[in-house]
Amino acid sequence: PVSEKLLKELEEKRKRTQGIIERLHTLHSNALHTLDVSITHAKKEQVELQDITRITRSQYEVTLTHFENTQSLYHDGHVSHIAYQEQNLRKLASEEQLKRAIQNQNTANNKISSLTQERASLPMQQRNELANYQNALSDLNQQIVTHHNTHEETIYAPQGLSLIHISEPTRPER
């Protein structure tokens, strides 16, 4: 009958929803783990970029000092114009390297901030997603219980009239 097909359909939906919930738990756990790994790698990269920036800054300071010395010597006439220009180019190249290192370090910092923020908000998103399926499962369970309650076969004893009901005269209303 139709009610058996409906019950079977409801139970299959419940089984699928339970499977989805189990898969969600696994997916959520994997997503958190993946983010944790990404954050760990980003922090390692950040430390490396800090070291690179520190070294690049030191190189720039040395190059700047050489340039200032060369500039002083050039003004005193002890260094050729070509030597002065070469030192100026080295200084500019070193300055660009420092800018790129600082930019890369800022990018790494932003990446860590972004990943950390995503990691902080993920559990709430996952709870909301899971709650939707748990609510659907609860609704299905309620439908199944309701279906069982309304479609149970109830056997009623026949209710006939007793002799008292038959023999008692009808009373007029006053």
mmCIF file with all atom_site columns, C-alpha atoms in Angstrom:
data_model
loop_
_atom_site.group_PDB
_atom_site.id
_atom_site.type_symbol
_atom_site.label_atom_id
_atom_site.label_alt_id
_atom_site.label_comp_id
_atom_site.label_asym_id
_atom_site.label_entity_id
_atom_site.label_seq_id
_atom_site.pdbx_PDB_ins_code
_atom_site.Cartn_x
_atom_site.Cartn_y
_atom_site.Cartn_z
_atom_site.occupancy
_atom_site.B_iso_or_equiv
_atom_site.pdbx_formal_charge
_atom_site.auth_seq_id
_atom_site.auth_comp_id
_atom_site.auth_asym_id
_atom_site.auth_atom_id
_atom_site.pdbx_PDB_model_num
ATOM 1   C CA . PRO A 1 1   ? 0.000   0.000  0.000   1.00 0.00 ? 1   PRO A CA 1
ATOM 2   C CA . VAL A 1 2   ? 0.860   3.669  -0.261  1.00 0.00 ? 2   VAL A CA 1
ATOM 3   C CA . SER A 1 3   ? 1.557   4.070  3.464   1.00 0.00 ? 3   SER A CA 1
ATOM 4   C CA . GLU A 1 4   ? 4.209   1.312  3.344   1.00 0.00 ? 4   GLU A CA 1
ATOM 5   C CA . LYS A 1 5   ? 5.887   2.959  0.347   1.00 0.00 ? 5   LYS A CA 1
ATOM 6   C CA . LEU A 1 6   ? 5.851   6.302  2.161   1.00 0.00 ? 6   LEU A CA 1
ATOM 7   C CA . LEU A 1 7   ? 7.337   4.728  5.291   1.00 0.00 ? 7   LEU A CA 1
ATOM 8   C CA . LYS A 1 8   ? 10.023  2.989  3.225   1.00 0.00 ? 8   LYS A CA 1
ATOM 9   C CA . GLU A 1 9   ? 10.838  6.276  1.483   1.00 0.00 ? 9   GLU A CA 1
ATOM 10  C CA . LEU A 1 10  ? 11.062  8.127  4.813   1.00 0.00 ? 10  LEU A CA 1
ATOM 11  C CA . GLU A 1 11  ? 13.380  5.482  6.254   1.00 0.00 ? 11  GLU A CA 1
ATOM 12  C CA . GLU A 1 12  ? 15.626  5.641  3.165   1.00 0.00 ? 12  GLU A CA 1
ATOM 13  C CA . LYS A 1 13  ? 15.785  9.441  3.475   1.00 0.00 ? 13  LYS A CA 1
ATOM 14  C CA . ARG A 1 14  ? 16.677  9.053  7.141   1.00 0.00 ? 14  ARG A CA 1
ATOM 15  C CA . LYS A 1 15  ? 19.452  6.613  6.274   1.00 0.00 ? 15  LYS A CA 1
ATOM 16  C CA . ARG A 1 16  ? 20.843  8.969  3.596   1.00 0.00 ? 16  ARG A CA 1
ATOM 17  C CA . THR A 1 17  ? 20.695  11.931 5.977   1.00 0.00 ? 17  THR A CA 1
ATOM 18  C CA . GLN A 1 18  ? 22.531  9.945  8.660   1.00 0.00 ? 18  GLN A CA 1
ATOM 19  C CA . GLY A 1 19  ? 25.190  9.106  6.070   1.00 0.00 ? 19  GLY A CA 1
ATOM 20  C CA . ILE A 1 20  ? 25.499  12.777 5.128   1.00 0.00 ? 20  ILE A CA 1
ATOM 21  C CA . ILE A 1 21  ? 25.948  13.703 8.795   1.00 0.00 ? 21  ILE A CA 1
ATOM 22  C CA . GLU A 1 22  ? 28.698  11.104 9.209   1.00 0.00 ? 22  GLU A CA 1
ATOM 23  C CA . ARG A 1 23  ? 30.468  12.364 6.059   1.00 0.00 ? 23  ARG A CA 1
ATOM 24  C CA . LEU A 1 24  ? 30.139  15.948 7.273   1.00 0.00 ? 24  LEU A CA 1
ATOM 25  C CA . HIS A 1 25  ? 31.912  15.052 10.516  1.00 0.00 ? 25  HIS A CA 1
ATOM 26  C CA . THR A 1 26  ? 34.786  13.606 8.474   1.00 0.00 ? 26  THR A CA 1
ATOM 27  C CA . LEU A 1 27  ? 34.857  16.542 6.039   1.00 0.00 ? 27  LEU A CA 1
ATOM 28  C CA . HIS A 1 28  ? 34.783  19.066 8.868   1.00 0.00 ? 28  HIS A CA 1
ATOM 29  C CA . SER A 1 29  ? 37.603  17.321 10.679  1.00 0.00 ? 29  SER A CA 1
ATOM 30  C CA . ASN A 1 30  ? 39.670  17.219 7.476   1.00 0.00 ? 30  ASN A CA 1
ATOM 31  C CA . ALA A 1 31  ? 38.978  20.911 6.752   1.00 0.00 ? 31  ALA A CA 1
ATOM 32  C CA . LEU A 1 32  ? 40.179  21.907 10.220  1.00 0.00 ? 32  LEU A CA 1
ATOM 33  C CA . HIS A 1 33  ? 43.273  19.735 9.865   1.00 0.00 ? 33  HIS A CA 1
ATOM 34  C CA . THR A 1 34  ? 44.038  21.192 6.425   1.00 0.00 ? 34  THR A CA 1
ATOM 35  C CA . LEU A 1 35  ? 43.742  24.734 7.781   1.00 0.00 ? 35  LEU A CA 1
ATOM 36  C CA . ASP A 1 36  ? 45.972  23.887 10.734  1.00 0.00 ? 36  ASP A CA 1
ATOM 37  C CA . VAL A 1 37  ? 48.610  22.506 8.363   1.00 0.00 ? 37  VAL A CA 1
ATOM 38  C CA . SER A 1 38  ? 48.308  25.599 6.143   1.00 0.00 ? 38  SER A CA 1
ATOM 39  C CA . ILE A 1 39  ? 48.734  27.884 9.151   1.00 0.00 ? 39  ILE A CA 1
ATOM 40  C CA . THR A 1 40  ? 51.804  25.931 10.296  1.00 0.00 ? 40  THR A CA 1
ATOM 41  C CA . HIS A 1 41  ? 53.381  26.185 6.816   1.00 0.00 ? 41  HIS A CA 1
ATOM 42  C CA . ALA A 1 42  ? 52.531  29.889 6.586   1.00 0.00 ? 42  ALA A CA 1
ATOM 43  C CA . LYS A 1 43  ? 54.177  30.529 9.958   1.00 0.00 ? 43  LYS A CA 1
ATOM 44  C CA . LYS A 1 44  ? 57.325  28.691 8.860   1.00 0.00 ? 44  LYS A CA 1
ATOM 45  C CA . GLU A 1 45  ? 57.356  30.758 5.673   1.00 0.00 ? 45  GLU A CA 1
ATOM 46  C CA . GLN A 1 46  ? 56.859  33.908 7.732   1.00 0.00 ? 46  GLN A CA 1
ATOM 47  C CA . VAL A 1 47  ? 59.917  33.094 9.873   1.00 0.00 ? 47  VAL A CA 1
ATOM 48  C CA . GLU A 1 48  ? 61.982  32.451 6.734   1.00 0.00 ? 48  GLU A CA 1
ATOM 49  C CA . LEU A 1 49  ? 60.812  35.738 5.204   1.00 0.00 ? 49  LEU A CA 1
ATOM 50  C CA . GLN A 1 50  ? 61.665  37.581 8.417   1.00 0.00 ? 50  GLN A CA 1
ATOM 51  C CA . ASP A 1 51  ? 65.187  36.183 8.155   1.00 0.00 ? 51  ASP A CA 1
ATOM 52  C CA . ILE A 1 52  ? 65.393  37.169 4.489   1.00 0.00 ? 52  ILE A CA 1
ATOM 53  C CA . THR A 1 53  ? 64.146  40.671 5.302   1.00 0.00 ? 53  THR A CA 1
ATOM 54  C CA . ARG A 1 54  ? 66.676  41.013 8.104   1.00 0.00 ? 54  ARG A CA 1
ATOM 55  C CA . ILE A 1 55  ? 69.543  39.907 5.814   1.00 0.00 ? 55  ILE A CA 1
ATOM 56  C CA . THR A 1 56  ? 68.300  42.121 2.977   1.00 0.00 ? 56  THR A CA 1
ATOM 57  C CA . ARG A 1 57  ? 68.080  45.098 5.328   1.00 0.00 ? 57  ARG A CA 1
ATOM 58  C CA . SER A 1 58  ? 71.672  44.471 6.459   1.00 0.00 ? 58  SER A CA 1
ATOM 59  C CA . GLN A 1 59  ? 72.810  44.243 2.845   1.00 0.00 ? 59  GLN A CA 1
ATOM 60  C CA . TYR A 1 60  ? 71.011  47.480 2.045   1.00 0.00 ? 60  TYR A CA 1
ATOM 61  C CA . GLU A 1 61  ? 72.650  49.257 4.985   1.00 0.00 ? 61  GLU A CA 1
ATOM 62  C CA . VAL A 1 62  ? 76.093  48.077 3.856   1.00 0.00 ? 62  VAL A CA 1
ATOM 63  C CA . THR A 1 63  ? 75.336  49.114 0.256   1.00 0.00 ? 63  THR A CA 1
ATOM 64  C CA . LEU A 1 64  ? 74.062  52.492 1.442   1.00 0.00 ? 64  LEU A CA 1
ATOM 65  C CA . THR A 1 65  ? 77.218  53.035 3.483   1.00 0.00 ? 65  THR A CA 1
ATOM 66  C CA . HIS A 1 66  ? 79.360  52.150 0.441   1.00 0.00 ? 66  HIS A CA 1
ATOM 67  C CA . PHE A 1 67  ? 77.320  54.523 -1.688  1.00 0.00 ? 67  PHE A CA 1
ATOM 68  C CA . GLU A 1 68  ? 77.686  57.366 0.802   1.00 0.00 ? 68  GLU A CA 1
ATOM 69  C CA . ASN A 1 69  ? 81.448  56.753 0.957   1.00 0.00 ? 69  ASN A CA 1
ATOM 70  C CA . THR A 1 70  ? 81.665  56.598 -2.835  1.00 0.00 ? 70  THR A CA 1
ATOM 71  C CA . GLN A 1 71  ? 79.590  59.768 -3.103  1.00 0.00 ? 71  GLN A CA 1
ATOM 72  C CA . SER A 1 72  ? 81.929  61.582 -0.724  1.00 0.00 ? 72  SER A CA 1
ATOM 73  C CA . LEU A 1 73  ? 84.966  60.328 -2.634  1.00 0.00 ? 73  LEU A CA 1
ATOM 74  C CA . TYR A 1 74  ? 83.346  61.324 -5.939  1.00 0.00 ? 74  TYR A CA 1
ATOM 75  C CA . HIS A 1 75  ? 82.741  64.892 -4.685  1.00 0.00 ? 75  HIS A CA 1
ATOM 76  C CA . ASP A 1 76  ? 86.374  65.034 -3.560  1.00 0.00 ? 76  ASP A CA 1
ATOM 77  C CA . GLY A 1 77  ? 87.447  63.867 -7.024  1.00 0.00 ? 77  GLY A CA 1
ATOM 78  C CA . HIS A 1 78  ? 88.948  60.508 -5.906  1.00 0.00 ? 78  HIS A CA 1
ATOM 79  C CA . VAL A 1 79  ? 86.389  58.271 -7.693  1.00 0.00 ? 79  VAL A CA 1
ATOM 80  C CA . SER A 1 80  ? 85.274  58.346 -11.318 1.00 0.00 ? 80  SER A CA 1
ATOM 81  C CA . HIS A 1 81  ? 81.735  59.176 -12.370 1.00 0.00 ? 81  HIS A CA 1
ATOM 82  C CA . ILE A 1 82  ? 81.302  55.591 -13.632 1.00 0.00 ? 82  ILE A CA 1
ATOM 83  C CA . ALA A 1 83  ? 82.256  54.134 -10.230 1.00 0.00 ? 83  ALA A CA 1
ATOM 84  C CA . TYR A 1 84  ? 79.832  56.533 -8.576  1.00 0.00 ? 84  TYR A CA 1
ATOM 85  C CA . GLN A 1 85  ? 77.005  55.512 -10.948 1.00 0.00 ? 85  GLN A CA 1
ATOM 86  C CA . GLU A 1 86  ? 77.748  51.798 -10.428 1.00 0.00 ? 86  GLU A CA 1
ATOM 87  C CA . GLN A 1 87  ? 77.551  52.230 -6.657  1.00 0.00 ? 87  GLN A CA 1
ATOM 88  C CA . ASN A 1 88  ? 74.311  54.203 -7.047  1.00 0.00 ? 88  ASN A CA 1
ATOM 89  C CA . LEU A 1 89  ? 72.832  51.339 -9.129  1.00 0.00 ? 89  LEU A CA 1
ATOM 90  C CA . ARG A 1 90  ? 73.877  48.812 -6.472  1.00 0.00 ? 90  ARG A CA 1
ATOM 91  C CA . LYS A 1 91  ? 72.183  50.962 -3.836  1.00 0.00 ? 91  LYS A CA 1
ATOM 92  C CA . LEU A 1 92  ? 68.971  51.200 -5.907  1.00 0.00 ? 92  LEU A CA 1
ATOM 93  C CA . ALA A 1 93  ? 68.977  47.441 -6.583  1.00 0.00 ? 93  ALA A CA 1
ATOM 94  C CA . SER A 1 94  ? 69.518  46.712 -2.904  1.00 0.00 ? 94  SER A CA 1
ATOM 95  C CA . GLU A 1 95  ? 66.726  49.111 -2.004  1.00 0.00 ? 95  GLU A CA 1
ATOM 96  C CA . GLU A 1 96  ? 64.345  47.305 -4.405  1.00 0.00 ? 96  GLU A CA 1
ATOM 97  C CA . GLN A 1 97  ? 65.322  43.938 -2.910  1.00 0.00 ? 97  GLN A CA 1
ATOM 98  C CA . LEU A 1 98  ? 64.532  45.278 0.542   1.00 0.00 ? 98  LEU A CA 1
ATOM 99  C CA . LYS A 1 99  ? 61.150  46.616 -0.637  1.00 0.00 ? 99  LYS A CA 1
ATOM 100 C CA . ARG A 1 100 ? 60.293  43.222 -2.172  1.00 0.00 ? 100 ARG A CA 1
ATOM 101 C CA . ALA A 1 101 ? 61.372  41.382 0.979   1.00 0.00 ? 101 ALA A CA 1
ATOM 102 C CA . ILE A 1 102 ? 59.206  43.663 3.136   1.00 0.00 ? 102 ILE A CA 1
ATOM 103 C CA . GLN A 1 103 ? 56.299  43.249 0.707   1.00 0.00 ? 103 GLN A CA 1
ATOM 104 C CA . ASN A 1 104 ? 56.674  39.447 0.800   1.00 0.00 ? 104 ASN A CA 1
ATOM 105 C CA . GLN A 1 105 ? 56.797  39.514 4.585   1.00 0.00 ? 105 GLN A CA 1
ATOM 106 C CA . ASN A 1 106 ? 53.607  41.641 4.714   1.00 0.00 ? 106 ASN A CA 1
ATOM 107 C CA . THR A 1 107 ? 51.917  39.228 2.304   1.00 0.00 ? 107 THR A CA 1
ATOM 108 C CA . ALA A 1 108 ? 52.888  36.312 4.561   1.00 0.00 ? 108 ALA A CA 1
ATOM 109 C CA . ASN A 1 109 ? 51.549  38.163 7.618   1.00 0.00 ? 109 ASN A CA 1
ATOM 110 C CA . ASN A 1 110 ? 48.261  38.831 5.811   1.00 0.00 ? 110 ASN A CA 1
ATOM 111 C CA . LYS A 1 111 ? 48.050  35.196 4.754   1.00 0.00 ? 111 LYS A CA 1
ATOM 112 C CA . ILE A 1 112 ? 48.473  34.040 8.359   1.00 0.00 ? 112 ILE A CA 1
ATOM 113 C CA . SER A 1 113 ? 45.847  36.515 9.536   1.00 0.00 ? 113 SER A CA 1
ATOM 114 C CA . SER A 1 114 ? 43.436  35.359 6.863   1.00 0.00 ? 114 SER A CA 1
ATOM 115 C CA . LEU A 1 115 ? 44.001  31.654 7.610   1.00 0.00 ? 115 LEU A CA 1
ATOM 116 C CA . THR A 1 116 ? 43.696  32.255 11.358  1.00 0.00 ? 116 THR A CA 1
ATOM 117 C CA . GLN A 1 117 ? 40.444  34.148 10.878  1.00 0.00 ? 117 GLN A CA 1
ATOM 118 C CA . GLU A 1 118 ? 39.101  31.406 8.613   1.00 0.00 ? 118 GLU A CA 1
ATOM 119 C CA . ARG A 1 119 ? 40.119  28.793 11.193  1.00 0.00 ? 119 ARG A CA 1
ATOM 120 C CA . ALA A 1 120 ? 38.340  30.733 13.950  1.00 0.00 ? 120 ALA A CA 1
ATOM 121 C CA . SER A 1 121 ? 35.084  31.023 11.998  1.00 0.00 ? 121 SER A CA 1
ATOM 122 C CA . LEU A 1 122 ? 35.064  27.499 10.573  1.00 0.00 ? 122 LEU A CA 1
ATOM 123 C CA . PRO A 1 123 ? 33.691  25.653 13.640  1.00 0.00 ? 123 PRO A CA 1
ATOM 124 C CA . MET A 1 124 ? 30.617  27.936 13.727  1.00 0.00 ? 124 MET A CA 1
ATOM 125 C CA . GLN A 1 125 ? 30.023  27.449 10.008  1.00 0.00 ? 125 GLN A CA 1
ATOM 126 C CA . GLN A 1 126 ? 30.390  23.711 10.437  1.00 0.00 ? 126 GLN A CA 1
ATOM 127 C CA . ARG A 1 127 ? 27.982  23.661 13.385  1.00 0.00 ? 127 ARG A CA 1
ATOM 128 C CA . ASN A 1 128 ? 25.401  25.558 11.344  1.00 0.00 ? 128 ASN A CA 1
ATOM 129 C CA . GLU A 1 129 ? 25.794  23.211 8.387   1.00 0.00 ? 129 GLU A CA 1
ATOM 130 C CA . LEU A 1 130 ? 25.561  20.175 10.632  1.00 0.00 ? 130 LEU A CA 1
ATOM 131 C CA . ALA A 1 131 ? 22.534  21.613 12.453  1.00 0.00 ? 131 ALA A CA 1
ATOM 132 C CA . ASN A 1 132 ? 20.649  21.869 9.159   1.00 0.00 ? 132 ASN A CA 1
ATOM 133 C CA . TYR A 1 133 ? 21.098  18.153 8.507   1.00 0.00 ? 133 TYR A CA 1
ATOM 134 C CA . GLN A 1 134 ? 20.405  17.220 12.123  1.00 0.00 ? 134 GLN A CA 1
ATOM 135 C CA . ASN A 1 135 ? 17.170  19.220 11.959  1.00 0.00 ? 135 ASN A CA 1
ATOM 136 C CA . ALA A 1 136 ? 16.258  17.431 8.731   1.00 0.00 ? 136 ALA A CA 1
ATOM 137 C CA . LEU A 1 137 ? 17.004  14.100 10.432  1.00 0.00 ? 137 LEU A CA 1
ATOM 138 C CA . SER A 1 138 ? 14.864  15.072 13.409  1.00 0.00 ? 138 SER A CA 1
ATOM 139 C CA . ASP A 1 139 ? 12.018  16.017 11.068  1.00 0.00 ? 139 ASP A CA 1
ATOM 140 C CA . LEU A 1 140 ? 12.302  12.680 9.284   1.00 0.00 ? 140 LEU A CA 1
ATOM 141 C CA . ASN A 1 141 ? 12.294  10.800 12.597  1.00 0.00 ? 141 ASN A CA 1
ATOM 142 C CA . GLN A 1 142 ? 9.184   12.733 13.635  1.00 0.00 ? 142 GLN A CA 1
ATOM 143 C CA . GLN A 1 143 ? 7.480   11.938 10.324  1.00 0.00 ? 143 GLN A CA 1
ATOM 144 C CA . ILE A 1 144 ? 8.291   8.249  10.749  1.00 0.00 ? 144 ILE A CA 1
ATOM 145 C CA . VAL A 1 145 ? 6.924   8.209  14.311  1.00 0.00 ? 145 VAL A CA 1
ATOM 146 C CA . THR A 1 146 ? 3.802   10.071 13.186  1.00 0.00 ? 146 THR A CA 1
ATOM 147 C CA . HIS A 1 147 ? 3.382   7.658  10.307  1.00 0.00 ? 147 HIS A CA 1
ATOM 148 C CA . HIS A 1 148 ? 3.633   4.690  12.667  1.00 0.00 ? 148 HIS A CA 1
ATOM 149 C CA . ASN A 1 149 ? 1.139   6.235  15.080  1.00 0.00 ? 149 ASN A CA 1
ATOM 150 C CA . THR A 1 150 ? -1.484  7.133  12.456  1.00 0.00 ? 150 THR A CA 1
ATOM 151 C CA . HIS A 1 151 ? -1.234  3.961  10.427  1.00 0.00 ? 151 HIS A CA 1
ATOM 152 C CA . GLU A 1 152 ? -1.148  1.373  13.179  1.00 0.00 ? 152 GLU A CA 1
ATOM 153 C CA . GLU A 1 153 ? -3.842  -1.157 12.850  1.00 0.00 ? 153 GLU A CA 1
ATOM 154 C CA . THR A 1 154 ? -6.087  -0.820 15.841  1.00 0.00 ? 154 THR A CA 1
ATOM 155 C CA . ILE A 1 155 ? -8.622  -3.489 16.565  1.00 0.00 ? 155 ILE A CA 1
ATOM 156 C CA . TYR A 1 156 ? -11.713 -2.251 18.297  1.00 0.00 ? 156 TYR A CA 1
ATOM 157 C CA . ALA A 1 157 ? -14.231 -4.480 20.051  1.00 0.00 ? 157 ALA A CA 1
ATOM 158 C CA . PRO A 1 158 ? -17.697 -4.126 18.590  1.00 0.00 ? 158 PRO A CA 1
ATOM 159 C CA . GLN A 1 159 ? -19.842 -1.850 20.656  1.00 0.00 ? 159 GLN A CA 1
ATOM 160 C CA . GLY A 1 160 ? -23.392 -2.957 20.783  1.00 0.00 ? 160 GLY A CA 1
ATOM 161 C CA . LEU A 1 161 ? -26.207 -1.667 22.899  1.00 0.00 ? 161 LEU A CA 1
ATOM 162 C CA . SER A 1 162 ? -26.822 -3.293 26.217  1.00 0.00 ? 162 SER A CA 1
ATOM 163 C CA . LEU A 1 163 ? -30.243 -4.398 27.418  1.00 0.00 ? 163 LEU A CA 1
ATOM 164 C CA . ILE A 1 164 ? -30.399 -1.393 29.731  1.00 0.00 ? 164 ILE A CA 1
ATOM 165 C CA . HIS A 1 165 ? -30.075 0.967  26.778  1.00 0.00 ? 165 HIS A CA 1
ATOM 166 C CA . ILE A 1 166 ? -32.730 -0.898 24.832  1.00 0.00 ? 166 ILE A CA 1
ATOM 167 C CA . SER A 1 167 ? -35.236 -1.273 27.635  1.00 0.00 ? 167 SER A CA 1
ATOM 168 C CA . GLU A 1 168 ? -34.889 2.210  29.089  1.00 0.00 ? 168 GLU A CA 1
ATOM 169 C CA . PRO A 1 169 ? -37.672 4.460  27.815  1.00 0.00 ? 169 PRO A CA 1
ATOM 170 C CA . THR A 1 170 ? -36.839 7.768  26.295  1.00 0.00 ? 170 THR A CA 1
ATOM 171 C CA . ARG A 1 171 ? -37.504 10.580 28.712  1.00 0.00 ? 171 ARG A CA 1
ATOM 172 C CA . PRO A 1 172 ? -39.129 13.749 27.552  1.00 0.00 ? 172 PRO A CA 1
ATOM 173 C CA . GLU A 1 173 ? -37.151 16.920 28.093  1.00 0.00 ? 173 GLU A CA 1
ATOM 174 C CA . ARG A 1 174 ? -38.515 19.391 30.626  1.00 0.00 ? 174 ARG A CA 1
#
